[in-house]
XYZ file of C-alpha atoms in Angstrom:
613
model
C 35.123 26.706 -28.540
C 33.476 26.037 -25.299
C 30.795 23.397 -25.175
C 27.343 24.239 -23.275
C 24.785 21.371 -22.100
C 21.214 22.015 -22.792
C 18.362 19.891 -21.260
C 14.899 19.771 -22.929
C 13.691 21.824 -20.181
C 15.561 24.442 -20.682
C 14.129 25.095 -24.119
C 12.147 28.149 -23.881
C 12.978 31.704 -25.314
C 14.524 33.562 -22.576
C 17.013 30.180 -21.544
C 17.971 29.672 -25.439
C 18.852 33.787 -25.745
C 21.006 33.686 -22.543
C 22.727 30.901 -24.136
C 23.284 32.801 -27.203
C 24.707 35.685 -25.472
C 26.767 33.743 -23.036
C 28.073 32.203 -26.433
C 29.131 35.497 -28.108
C 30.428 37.206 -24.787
C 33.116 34.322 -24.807
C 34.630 35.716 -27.704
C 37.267 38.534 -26.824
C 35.417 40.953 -29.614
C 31.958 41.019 -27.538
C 33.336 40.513 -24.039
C 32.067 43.664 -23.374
C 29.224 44.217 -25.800
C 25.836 45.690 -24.656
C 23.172 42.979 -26.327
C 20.278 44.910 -25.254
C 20.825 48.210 -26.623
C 21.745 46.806 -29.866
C 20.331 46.201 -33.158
C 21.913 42.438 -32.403
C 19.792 41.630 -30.022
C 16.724 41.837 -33.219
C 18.493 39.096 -34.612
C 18.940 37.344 -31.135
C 15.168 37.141 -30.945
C 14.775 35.690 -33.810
C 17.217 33.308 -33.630
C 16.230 32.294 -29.654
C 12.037 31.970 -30.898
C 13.582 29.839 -34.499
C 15.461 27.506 -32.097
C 13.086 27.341 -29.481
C 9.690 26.510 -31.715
C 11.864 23.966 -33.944
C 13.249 22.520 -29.822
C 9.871 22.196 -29.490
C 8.554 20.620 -32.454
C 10.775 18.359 -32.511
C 10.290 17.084 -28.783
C 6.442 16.861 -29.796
C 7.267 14.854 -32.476
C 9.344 12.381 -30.620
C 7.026 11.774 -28.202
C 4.518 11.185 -31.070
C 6.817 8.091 -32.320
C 6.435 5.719 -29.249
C 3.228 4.483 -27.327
C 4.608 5.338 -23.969
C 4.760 9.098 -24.685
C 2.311 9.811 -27.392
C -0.509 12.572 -26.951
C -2.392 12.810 -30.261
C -5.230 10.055 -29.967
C -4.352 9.397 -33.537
C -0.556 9.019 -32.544
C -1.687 5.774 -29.961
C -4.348 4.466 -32.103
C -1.660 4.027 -34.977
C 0.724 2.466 -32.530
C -1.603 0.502 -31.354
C -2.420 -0.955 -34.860
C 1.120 -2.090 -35.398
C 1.077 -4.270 -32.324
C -2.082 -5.870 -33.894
C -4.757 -4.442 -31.844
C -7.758 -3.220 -32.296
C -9.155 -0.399 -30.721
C -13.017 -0.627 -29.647
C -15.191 1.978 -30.917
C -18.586 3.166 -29.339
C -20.543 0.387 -28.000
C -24.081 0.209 -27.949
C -26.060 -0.554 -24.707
C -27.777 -3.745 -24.602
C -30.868 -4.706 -22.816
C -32.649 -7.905 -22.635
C -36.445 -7.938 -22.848
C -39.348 -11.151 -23.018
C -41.737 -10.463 -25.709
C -44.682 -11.969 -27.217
C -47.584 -12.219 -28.822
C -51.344 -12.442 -27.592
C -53.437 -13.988 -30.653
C -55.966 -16.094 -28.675
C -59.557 -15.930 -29.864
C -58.121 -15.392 -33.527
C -59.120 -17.417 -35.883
C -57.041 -18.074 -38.396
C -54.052 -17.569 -37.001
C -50.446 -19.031 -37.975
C -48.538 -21.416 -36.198
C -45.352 -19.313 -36.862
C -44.805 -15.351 -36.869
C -41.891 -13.529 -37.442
C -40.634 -9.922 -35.499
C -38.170 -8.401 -38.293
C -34.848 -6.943 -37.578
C -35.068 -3.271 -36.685
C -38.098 -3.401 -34.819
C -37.644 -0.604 -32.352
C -38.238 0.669 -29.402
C -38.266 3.743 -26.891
C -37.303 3.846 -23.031
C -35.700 7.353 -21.444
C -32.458 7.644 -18.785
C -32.862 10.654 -16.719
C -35.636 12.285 -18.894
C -33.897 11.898 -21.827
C -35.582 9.371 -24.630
C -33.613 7.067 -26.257
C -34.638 4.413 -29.126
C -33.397 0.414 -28.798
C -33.887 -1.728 -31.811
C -33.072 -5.705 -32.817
C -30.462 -6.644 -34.813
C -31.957 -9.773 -36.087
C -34.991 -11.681 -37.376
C -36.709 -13.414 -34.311
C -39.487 -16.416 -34.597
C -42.012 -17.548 -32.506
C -44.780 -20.585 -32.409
C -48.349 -21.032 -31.315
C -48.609 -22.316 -27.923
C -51.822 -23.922 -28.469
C -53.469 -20.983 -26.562
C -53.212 -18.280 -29.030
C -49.549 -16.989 -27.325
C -46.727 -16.519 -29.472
C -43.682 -15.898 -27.232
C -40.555 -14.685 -29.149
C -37.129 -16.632 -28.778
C -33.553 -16.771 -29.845
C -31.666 -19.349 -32.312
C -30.425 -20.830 -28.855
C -34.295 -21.305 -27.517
C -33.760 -18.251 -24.498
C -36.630 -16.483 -24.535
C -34.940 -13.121 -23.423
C -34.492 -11.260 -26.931
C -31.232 -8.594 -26.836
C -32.037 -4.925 -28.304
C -29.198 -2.412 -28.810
C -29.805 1.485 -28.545
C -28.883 3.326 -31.463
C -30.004 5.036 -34.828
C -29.533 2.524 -37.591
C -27.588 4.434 -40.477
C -26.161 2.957 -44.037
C -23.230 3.689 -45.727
C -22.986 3.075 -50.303
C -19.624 2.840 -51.556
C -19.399 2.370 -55.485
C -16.070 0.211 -56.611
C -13.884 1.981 -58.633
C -10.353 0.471 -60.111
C -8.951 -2.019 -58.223
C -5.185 -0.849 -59.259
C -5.362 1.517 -56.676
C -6.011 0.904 -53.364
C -9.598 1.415 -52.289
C -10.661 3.446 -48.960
C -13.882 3.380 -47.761
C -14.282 6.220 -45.328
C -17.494 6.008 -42.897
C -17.470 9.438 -41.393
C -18.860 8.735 -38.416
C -17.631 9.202 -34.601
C -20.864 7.261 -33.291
C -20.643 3.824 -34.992
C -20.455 1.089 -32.960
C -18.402 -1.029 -35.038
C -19.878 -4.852 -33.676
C -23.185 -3.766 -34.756
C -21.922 -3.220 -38.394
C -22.783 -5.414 -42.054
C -21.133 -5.700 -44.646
C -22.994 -6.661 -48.035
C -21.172 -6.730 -51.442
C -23.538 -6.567 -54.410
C -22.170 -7.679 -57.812
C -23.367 -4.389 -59.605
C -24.847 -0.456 -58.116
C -28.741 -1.909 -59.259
C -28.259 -5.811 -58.526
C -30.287 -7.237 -56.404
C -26.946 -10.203 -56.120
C -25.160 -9.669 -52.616
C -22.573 -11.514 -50.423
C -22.272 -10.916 -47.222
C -18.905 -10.273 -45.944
C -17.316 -11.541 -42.592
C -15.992 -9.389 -39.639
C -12.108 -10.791 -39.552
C -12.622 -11.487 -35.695
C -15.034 -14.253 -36.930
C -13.447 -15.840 -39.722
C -11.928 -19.323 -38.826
C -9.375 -19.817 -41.761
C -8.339 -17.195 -44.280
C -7.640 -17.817 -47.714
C -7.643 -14.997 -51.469
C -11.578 -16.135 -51.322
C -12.359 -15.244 -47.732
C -14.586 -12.717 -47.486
C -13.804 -10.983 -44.310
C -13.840 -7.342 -43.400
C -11.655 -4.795 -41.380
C -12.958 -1.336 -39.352
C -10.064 0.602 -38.210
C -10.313 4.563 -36.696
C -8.836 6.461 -39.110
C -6.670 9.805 -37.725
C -9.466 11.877 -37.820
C -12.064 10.391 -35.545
C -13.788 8.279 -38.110
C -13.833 5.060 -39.367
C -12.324 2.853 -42.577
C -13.551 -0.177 -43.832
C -11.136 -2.615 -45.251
C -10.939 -5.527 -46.834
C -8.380 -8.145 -48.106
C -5.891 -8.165 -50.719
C -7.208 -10.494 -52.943
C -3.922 -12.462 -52.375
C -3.799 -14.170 -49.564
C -5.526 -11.758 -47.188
C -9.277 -12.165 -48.155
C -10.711 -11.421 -51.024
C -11.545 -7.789 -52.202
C -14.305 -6.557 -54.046
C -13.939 -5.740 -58.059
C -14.582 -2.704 -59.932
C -17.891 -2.024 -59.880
C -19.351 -3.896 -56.600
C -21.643 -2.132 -54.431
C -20.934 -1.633 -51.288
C -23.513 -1.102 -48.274
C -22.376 -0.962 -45.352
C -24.849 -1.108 -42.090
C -24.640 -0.230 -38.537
C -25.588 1.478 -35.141
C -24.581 5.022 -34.486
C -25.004 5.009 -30.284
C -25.348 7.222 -27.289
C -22.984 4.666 -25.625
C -23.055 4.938 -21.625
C -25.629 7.438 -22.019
C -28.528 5.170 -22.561
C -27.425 2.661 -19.839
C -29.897 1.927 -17.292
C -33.163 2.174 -18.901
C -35.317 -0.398 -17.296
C -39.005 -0.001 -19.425
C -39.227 -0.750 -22.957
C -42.149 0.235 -25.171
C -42.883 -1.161 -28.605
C -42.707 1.693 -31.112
C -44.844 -1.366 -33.803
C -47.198 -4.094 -34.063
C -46.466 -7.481 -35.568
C -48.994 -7.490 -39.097
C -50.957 -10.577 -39.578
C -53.842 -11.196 -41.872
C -53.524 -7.768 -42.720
C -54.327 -6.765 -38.454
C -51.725 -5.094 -36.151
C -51.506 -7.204 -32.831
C -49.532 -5.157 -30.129
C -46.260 -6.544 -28.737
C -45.864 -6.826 -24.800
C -42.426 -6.440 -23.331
C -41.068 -7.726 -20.331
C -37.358 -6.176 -19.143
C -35.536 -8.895 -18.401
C -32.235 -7.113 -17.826
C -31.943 -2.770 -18.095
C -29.458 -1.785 -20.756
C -25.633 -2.263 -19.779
C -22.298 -2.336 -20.935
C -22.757 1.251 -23.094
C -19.845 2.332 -23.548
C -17.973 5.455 -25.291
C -14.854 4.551 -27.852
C -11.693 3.534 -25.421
C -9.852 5.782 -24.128
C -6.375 6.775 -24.889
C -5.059 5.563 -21.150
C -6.583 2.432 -22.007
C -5.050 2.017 -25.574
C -1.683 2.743 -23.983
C -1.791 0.147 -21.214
C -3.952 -2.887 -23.570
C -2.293 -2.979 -26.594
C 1.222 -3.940 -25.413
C -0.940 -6.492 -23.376
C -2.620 -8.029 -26.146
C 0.643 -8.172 -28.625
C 2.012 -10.247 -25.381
C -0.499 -12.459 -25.854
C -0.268 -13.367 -29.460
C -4.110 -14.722 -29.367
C -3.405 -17.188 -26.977
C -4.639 -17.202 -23.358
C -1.470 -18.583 -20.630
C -0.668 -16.097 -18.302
C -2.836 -14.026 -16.161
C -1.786 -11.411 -17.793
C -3.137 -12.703 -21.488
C -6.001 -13.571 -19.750
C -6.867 -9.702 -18.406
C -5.869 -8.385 -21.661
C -8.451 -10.054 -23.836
C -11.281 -9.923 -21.190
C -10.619 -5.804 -20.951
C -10.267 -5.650 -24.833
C -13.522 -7.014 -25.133
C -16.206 -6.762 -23.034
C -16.760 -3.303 -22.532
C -18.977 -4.009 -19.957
C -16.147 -4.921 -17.162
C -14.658 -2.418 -15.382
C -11.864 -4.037 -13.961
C -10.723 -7.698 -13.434
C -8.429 -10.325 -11.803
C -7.116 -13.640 -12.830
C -4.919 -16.002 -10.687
C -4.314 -19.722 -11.372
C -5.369 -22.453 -8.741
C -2.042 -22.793 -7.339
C -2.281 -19.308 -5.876
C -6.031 -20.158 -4.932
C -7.058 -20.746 -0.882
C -7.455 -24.022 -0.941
C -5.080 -24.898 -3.668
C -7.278 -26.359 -6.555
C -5.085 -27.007 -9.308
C -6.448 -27.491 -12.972
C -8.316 -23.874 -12.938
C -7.576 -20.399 -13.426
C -10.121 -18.030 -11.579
C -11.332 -15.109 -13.152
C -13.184 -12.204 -10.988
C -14.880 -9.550 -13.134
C -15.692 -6.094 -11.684
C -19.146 -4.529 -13.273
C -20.341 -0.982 -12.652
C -23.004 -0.505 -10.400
C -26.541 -1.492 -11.089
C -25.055 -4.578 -13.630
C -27.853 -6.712 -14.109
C -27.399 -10.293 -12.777
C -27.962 -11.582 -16.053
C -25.904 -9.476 -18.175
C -23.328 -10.696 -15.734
C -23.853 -14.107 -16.743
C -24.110 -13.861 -20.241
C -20.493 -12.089 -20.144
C -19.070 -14.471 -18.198
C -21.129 -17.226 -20.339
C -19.104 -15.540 -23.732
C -15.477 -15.047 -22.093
C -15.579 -18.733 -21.997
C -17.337 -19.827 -25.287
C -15.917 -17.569 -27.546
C -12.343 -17.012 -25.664
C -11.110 -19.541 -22.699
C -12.400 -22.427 -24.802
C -10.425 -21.531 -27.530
C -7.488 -19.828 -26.617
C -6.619 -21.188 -23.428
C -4.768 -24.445 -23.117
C -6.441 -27.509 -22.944
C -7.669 -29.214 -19.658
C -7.547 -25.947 -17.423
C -10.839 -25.189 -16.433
C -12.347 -21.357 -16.062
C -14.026 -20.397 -12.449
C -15.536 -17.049 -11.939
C -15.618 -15.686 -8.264
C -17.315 -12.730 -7.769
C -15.141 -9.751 -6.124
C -14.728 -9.312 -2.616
C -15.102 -5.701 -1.190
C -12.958 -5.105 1.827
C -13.549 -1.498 3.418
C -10.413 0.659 4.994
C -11.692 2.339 8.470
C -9.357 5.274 8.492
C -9.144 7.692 11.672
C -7.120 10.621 10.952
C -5.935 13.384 13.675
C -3.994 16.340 12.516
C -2.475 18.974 14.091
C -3.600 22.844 13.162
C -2.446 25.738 13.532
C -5.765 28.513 12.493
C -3.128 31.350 12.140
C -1.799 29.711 9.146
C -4.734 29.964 7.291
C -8.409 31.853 6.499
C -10.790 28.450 6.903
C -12.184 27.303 9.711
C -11.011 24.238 11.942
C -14.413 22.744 11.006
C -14.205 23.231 7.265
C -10.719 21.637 7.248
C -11.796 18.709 8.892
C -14.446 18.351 6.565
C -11.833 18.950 3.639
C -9.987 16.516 4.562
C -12.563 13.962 4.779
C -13.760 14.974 1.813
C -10.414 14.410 0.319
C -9.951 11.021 1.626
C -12.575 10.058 -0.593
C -11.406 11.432 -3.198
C -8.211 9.364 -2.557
C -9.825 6.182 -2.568
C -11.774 7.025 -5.954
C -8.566 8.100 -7.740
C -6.126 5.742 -6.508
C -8.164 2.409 -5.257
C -11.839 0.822 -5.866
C -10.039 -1.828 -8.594
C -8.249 -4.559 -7.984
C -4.640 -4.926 -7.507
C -4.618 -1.609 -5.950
C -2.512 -0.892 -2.717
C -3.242 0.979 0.089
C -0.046 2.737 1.403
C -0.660 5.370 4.764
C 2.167 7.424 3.728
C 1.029 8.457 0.296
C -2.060 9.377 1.921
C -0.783 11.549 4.941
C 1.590 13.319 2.559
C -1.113 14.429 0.683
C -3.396 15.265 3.807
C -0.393 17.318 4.633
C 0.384 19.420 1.259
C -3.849 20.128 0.916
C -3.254 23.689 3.699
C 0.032 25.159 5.470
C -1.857 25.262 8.420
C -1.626 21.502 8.498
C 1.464 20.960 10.458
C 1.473 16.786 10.464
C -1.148 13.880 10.161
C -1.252 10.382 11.996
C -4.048 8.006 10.933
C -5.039 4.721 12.447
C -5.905 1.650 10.369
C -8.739 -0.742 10.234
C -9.786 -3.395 7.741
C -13.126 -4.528 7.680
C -15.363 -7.511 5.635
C -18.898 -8.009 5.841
C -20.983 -10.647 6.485
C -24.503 -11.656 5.765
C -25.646 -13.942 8.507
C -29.206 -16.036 8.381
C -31.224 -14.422 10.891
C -32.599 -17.553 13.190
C -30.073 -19.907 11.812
C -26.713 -20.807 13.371
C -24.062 -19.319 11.216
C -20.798 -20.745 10.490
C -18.537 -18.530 8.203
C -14.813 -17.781 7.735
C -13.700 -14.278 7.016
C -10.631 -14.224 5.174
C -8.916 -10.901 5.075
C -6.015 -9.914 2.928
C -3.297 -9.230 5.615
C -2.200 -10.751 8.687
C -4.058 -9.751 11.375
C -1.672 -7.925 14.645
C -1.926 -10.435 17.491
C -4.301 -9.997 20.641
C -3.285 -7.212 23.783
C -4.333 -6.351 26.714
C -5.931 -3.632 26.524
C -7.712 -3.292 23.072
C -10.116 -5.496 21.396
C -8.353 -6.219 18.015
C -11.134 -7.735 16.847
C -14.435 -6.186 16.734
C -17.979 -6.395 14.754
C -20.920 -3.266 14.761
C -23.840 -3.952 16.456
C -27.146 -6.144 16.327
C -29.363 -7.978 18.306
C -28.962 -11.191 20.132
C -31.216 -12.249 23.222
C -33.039 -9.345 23.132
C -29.842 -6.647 23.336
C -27.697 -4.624 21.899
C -24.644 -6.609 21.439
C -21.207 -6.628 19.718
C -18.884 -9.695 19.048
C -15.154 -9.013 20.198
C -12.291 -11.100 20.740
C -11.350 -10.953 24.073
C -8.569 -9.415 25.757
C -5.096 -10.806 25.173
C -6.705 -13.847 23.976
C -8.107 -15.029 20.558
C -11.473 -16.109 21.469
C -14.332 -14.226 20.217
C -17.215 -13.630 22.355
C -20.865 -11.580 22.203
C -20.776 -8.667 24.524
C -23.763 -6.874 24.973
C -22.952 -3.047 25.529
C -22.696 -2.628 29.279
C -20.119 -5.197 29.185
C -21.523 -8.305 30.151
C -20.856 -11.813 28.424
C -23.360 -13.044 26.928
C -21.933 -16.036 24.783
C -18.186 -16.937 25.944
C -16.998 -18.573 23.079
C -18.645 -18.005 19.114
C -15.076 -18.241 17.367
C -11.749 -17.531 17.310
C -9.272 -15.291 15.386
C -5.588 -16.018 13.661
C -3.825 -13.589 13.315
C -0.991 -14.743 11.196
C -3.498 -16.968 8.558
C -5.697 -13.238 8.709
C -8.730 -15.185 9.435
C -12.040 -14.508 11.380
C -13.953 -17.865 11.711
C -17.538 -17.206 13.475
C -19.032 -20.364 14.650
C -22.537 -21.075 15.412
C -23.269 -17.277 15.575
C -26.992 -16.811 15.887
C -28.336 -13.172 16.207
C -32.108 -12.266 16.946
C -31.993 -8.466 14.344
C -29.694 -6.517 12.745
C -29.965 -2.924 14.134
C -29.092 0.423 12.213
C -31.148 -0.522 8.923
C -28.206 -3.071 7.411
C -28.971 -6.463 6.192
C -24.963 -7.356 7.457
C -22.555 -6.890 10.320
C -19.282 -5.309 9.984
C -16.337 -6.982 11.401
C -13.221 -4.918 11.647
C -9.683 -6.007 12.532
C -6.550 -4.122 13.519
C -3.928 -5.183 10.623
C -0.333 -6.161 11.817
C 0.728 -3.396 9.682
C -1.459 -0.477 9.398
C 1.065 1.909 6.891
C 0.427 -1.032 3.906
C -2.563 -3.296 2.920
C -2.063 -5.225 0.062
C -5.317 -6.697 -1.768
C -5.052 -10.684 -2.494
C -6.764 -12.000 -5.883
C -10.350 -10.674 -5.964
C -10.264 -8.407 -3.454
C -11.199 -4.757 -3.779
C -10.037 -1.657 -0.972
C -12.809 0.667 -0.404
C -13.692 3.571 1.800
C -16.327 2.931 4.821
C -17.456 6.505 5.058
C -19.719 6.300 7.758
C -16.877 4.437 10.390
C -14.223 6.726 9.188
C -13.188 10.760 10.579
C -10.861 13.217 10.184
C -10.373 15.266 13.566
C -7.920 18.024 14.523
C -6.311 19.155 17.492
C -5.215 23.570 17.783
C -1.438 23.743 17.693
C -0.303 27.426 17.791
C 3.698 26.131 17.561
C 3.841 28.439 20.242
C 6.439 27.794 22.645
C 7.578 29.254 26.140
C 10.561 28.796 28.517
C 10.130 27.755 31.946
C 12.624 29.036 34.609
C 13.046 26.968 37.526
């Protein structure tokens, strides 16, 4: 019997019913046999769509069975669960507001009040209202003047609210024989914000408050710790120990209330005015609130991703709740803070200078990050995680990202015959598209700029494209002290090619500096920076120098009079050694300076004529 080879991609009805035929014609009885104008070929089709929906089904289902290749959201989140990790849920945006109490002139008045948990309050995104409330019970005392100004268990005076709609869960205890779920069915919850409270009958009044796992120090059959998992249908399952050695599990009969925030997530980011929706009741008077925005609301953010699952949860099973590598490091950071983006982590011996005894962490926020949320992340990766996890004696230093910008001049050739848009619109395409490039494949760290990659897509985007070039320039900005000798060293992520004589490889945008419009460039085949005002003359001979092969740019004494152009910086831009690859060091992010960056073509009819001679 001949053998036939089939690949998965060849499963589909037509393929699978040629194979059956070619099958049968190999026997000498249907060698000649007309399939089509048979009744056989009935039972062809049926047997070609059986085989080719059970070909398929069961290629769906093996992809289902590994992380790398699963579709179904429920598929990774299970996965994921095995390794140990736990997959975030909603989180509710957090803002940080002052606020306080004006009792002065009452008599009477306490030296303590109280502002109860759930006290709430409205702010709007976009025109769209959206309610923030506290989570806790926060106290303040008489400053001798009648002002009661609210504060934290830690003495800050900025008090965190959470946006959300505060919702409760009753679960009733039945046999503990059987195992007991606890469905919450709800795709909203944001499952930090959520208590647990265990009453000893449905009308007692007796509770214990149970424990999120995450928080529990030791375990033991008498913890009383508590487990939220996404179930396969969007929504959530509490959990709780064994009773064993696990935790301890309610009994038969307990009440069960369970307590949380169902959020808007990254909706509700970015409001920046809080109003009190109360008043604080004392002596039977309502005295107004006043709040003060500290911080807009941040770090909203919708349940993770599937992408995210995928990459994090090997990550975190790596890291076996220890912090060593950089790699442990980025896992637990991503996994949670919701907050960062993106982030980096290298150890002091890849540092410049060498300081060894650190590992330096570089977190990437989304735009419009307040300063302080910024702080109080970094302030909890170390309390709550470096401290902890990481080994003793190595000290954690945050560096703030450093944005490098990719001045890209394209030329194409074009041929309008090939094609019904314009020479204009295509060069405006193609801009467009490089900016699309750098949003899809760069703007994070450890991402690498490669020229190819690019040009081949500039080239595939219209047939009347008939080949690309692009020229390469890296730029860093600096923020010089107007009035004020500046001494700074620009450190760029590549070597820098060496001087020529004929174009200035370095060279910075424009400002002022006495009283014209000057640039700084190195000069020609030399390394020496100097300011050149714009008809050419030298106007300071020597303000630095450039090396190439350390990538550096060190301005020295650099004093300029204004910036010009409405920037509060100046621009320096090299010519890299290599232009086809720039490779990002440690904290450095590639973007995309659109305003020093074009996309020009040049009319090529591939027309072509003989000359006799």
């Amino acid at each position: 019997m001949p053998t036939t080879t089939v690949k998965s991609t060849d499963l589909d009805f037509d393929n699978i019913k040629t194979s059956l035929k070619n099958f049968l014609k190999a026997d000498t009885q249907f060698a000649d046999y007309d399939f089509d104008a048979s009744g056989l070929n009935n039972i062809l089709d049926v047997l070609a769509y059986n085989t080719h929906v059970n070909g398929l089904t069961a290629n769906f289902a093996l992809n289902e069975a590994f992380l790398n290749t699963a579709q179904l959201r429920s598929s990774v989140v299970s996965h994921a669960e095995t390794l140990g990790y736990e997959v975030r849920s909603r989180v509710a945006s957090k803002a940080l507001v002052e606020l306080s109490v004006n009792l002065s002139g009452v008599t009477g008045r306490p030296a303590q009040i109280q502002l109860n948990s759930g006290t709430q309050f409205t702010s709007s995104v976009d025109g769209v209202s959206y309610t923030f409330r506290t989570l806790e019970t926060f106290f303040a005392r008489d400053n001798g003047s009648g002002l009661y100004q609210l504060q934290t268990n830690e003495g800050s005076n900025d008090i965190p609210i959470f946006e959300g709609t505060e919702k409760t869960k009753t679960f009733l205890v039945g046999e503990t024989t059987e195992r007991q779920v606890f469905v919450i069915p709800d795709t909203e919850i944001d499952t930090k914000t959520a208590t647990v409270l265990v009453y000893d009958t449905a009308s007692s009044t007796n509770f214990v408050q149970y424990t999120p796992l995450a928080e529990a120090s030791t375990i033991d059959k008498d913890t009383t710790v508590f487990t939220i998992r996404e179930t396969p249908n969007g929504f959530y399952e509490l959990n709780f120990g064994d009773g064993i050695s696990f935790g301890k599990k309610p009994d038969a009969g307990n009440k069960v209330i369970v307590t949380y925030l169902a959020t808007k997530g990254p909706d509700a980011n970015l409001a920046d005015t809080f109003t009190p929706t109360s008043n604080v009741t004392i002596g039977g008077a309502n005295y107004s609130i006043t709040a003060v925005t500290s911080a807009e609301s941040t770090g909203g953010a919708l349940r993770q991703s599937i992408e995210s699952v995928r990459q994090l949860a090997p990550l975190a099973f790596a890291t076996q709740q220890r912090m060593v590598t950089s790699a442990d490091y980025k896992a637990v950071i991503m996994s949670n803070f919701s907050a960062v983006s993106d982030t980096a982590v290298w150890s002091g011996d890849q540092n410049v200078p060498v300081d060894y005894g650190k590992v330096y962490i570089s977190l990437n926020f989304p735009t419009g990050t307040a300063e302080s949320t910024k702080t109080e992340t970094q302030n909890n990766i170390v309390s709550n995680f470096t401290d902890t996890l990481g080994i003793m004696s190595i000290e954690t230093e945050f560096v703030d990202p450093v944005d490098v910008f990719l001045e890209l001049v394209v030329n194409f050739d074009f041929d309008p015959s090939l094609t019904g848009f314009t020479l204009t619109s295509t060069e405006n395409s193609i801009y467009n598209f490089i900016t699309t490039f750098f949003t899809r494949n760069l703007n994070t760290f450890d991402k690498i700029f490669r020229r190819s990659n690019l040009l081949t897509e500039i080239d595939a985007l219209d047939p009347a494209i008939l080949s690309s070039r692009c020229e390469t320039k890296v730029q860093i900005r600096m923020t010089p002290v107007i009035g004020t000798n500046n001494t700074e060293v620009l450190s760029f992520p590549m070597k820098i090619a060496t001087p020529d004589d004929i174009n200035h490889t370095v060279e910075s945008s424009v400002f002022t500096f006495e009283d014209k419009v000057c640039q700084i460039k190195n000069i020609l085949s030399g390394t020496t920076l100097q300011i050149i005002d714009v008809d050419g003359n030298v106007l300071l001979d020597n303000v630095g120098e450039y090396k190439p092969a350390d990538g550096q740019v060190e301005i020295i004494g650099f004093n300029p009079q204004a910036f010009i152009g409405g920037d509060t910086f100046i621009k320096f831009s090299v010519t890299p050694e290599n232009q086809s690859v720039v490779k990002p060091l440690r904290n450095y992010i590639l973007r995309f300076d659109t305003s020093r960056s074009s996309a020009t073509a040049t009319i090529d009819r591939q027309q072509t004529a003989l000359k006799v001679t």
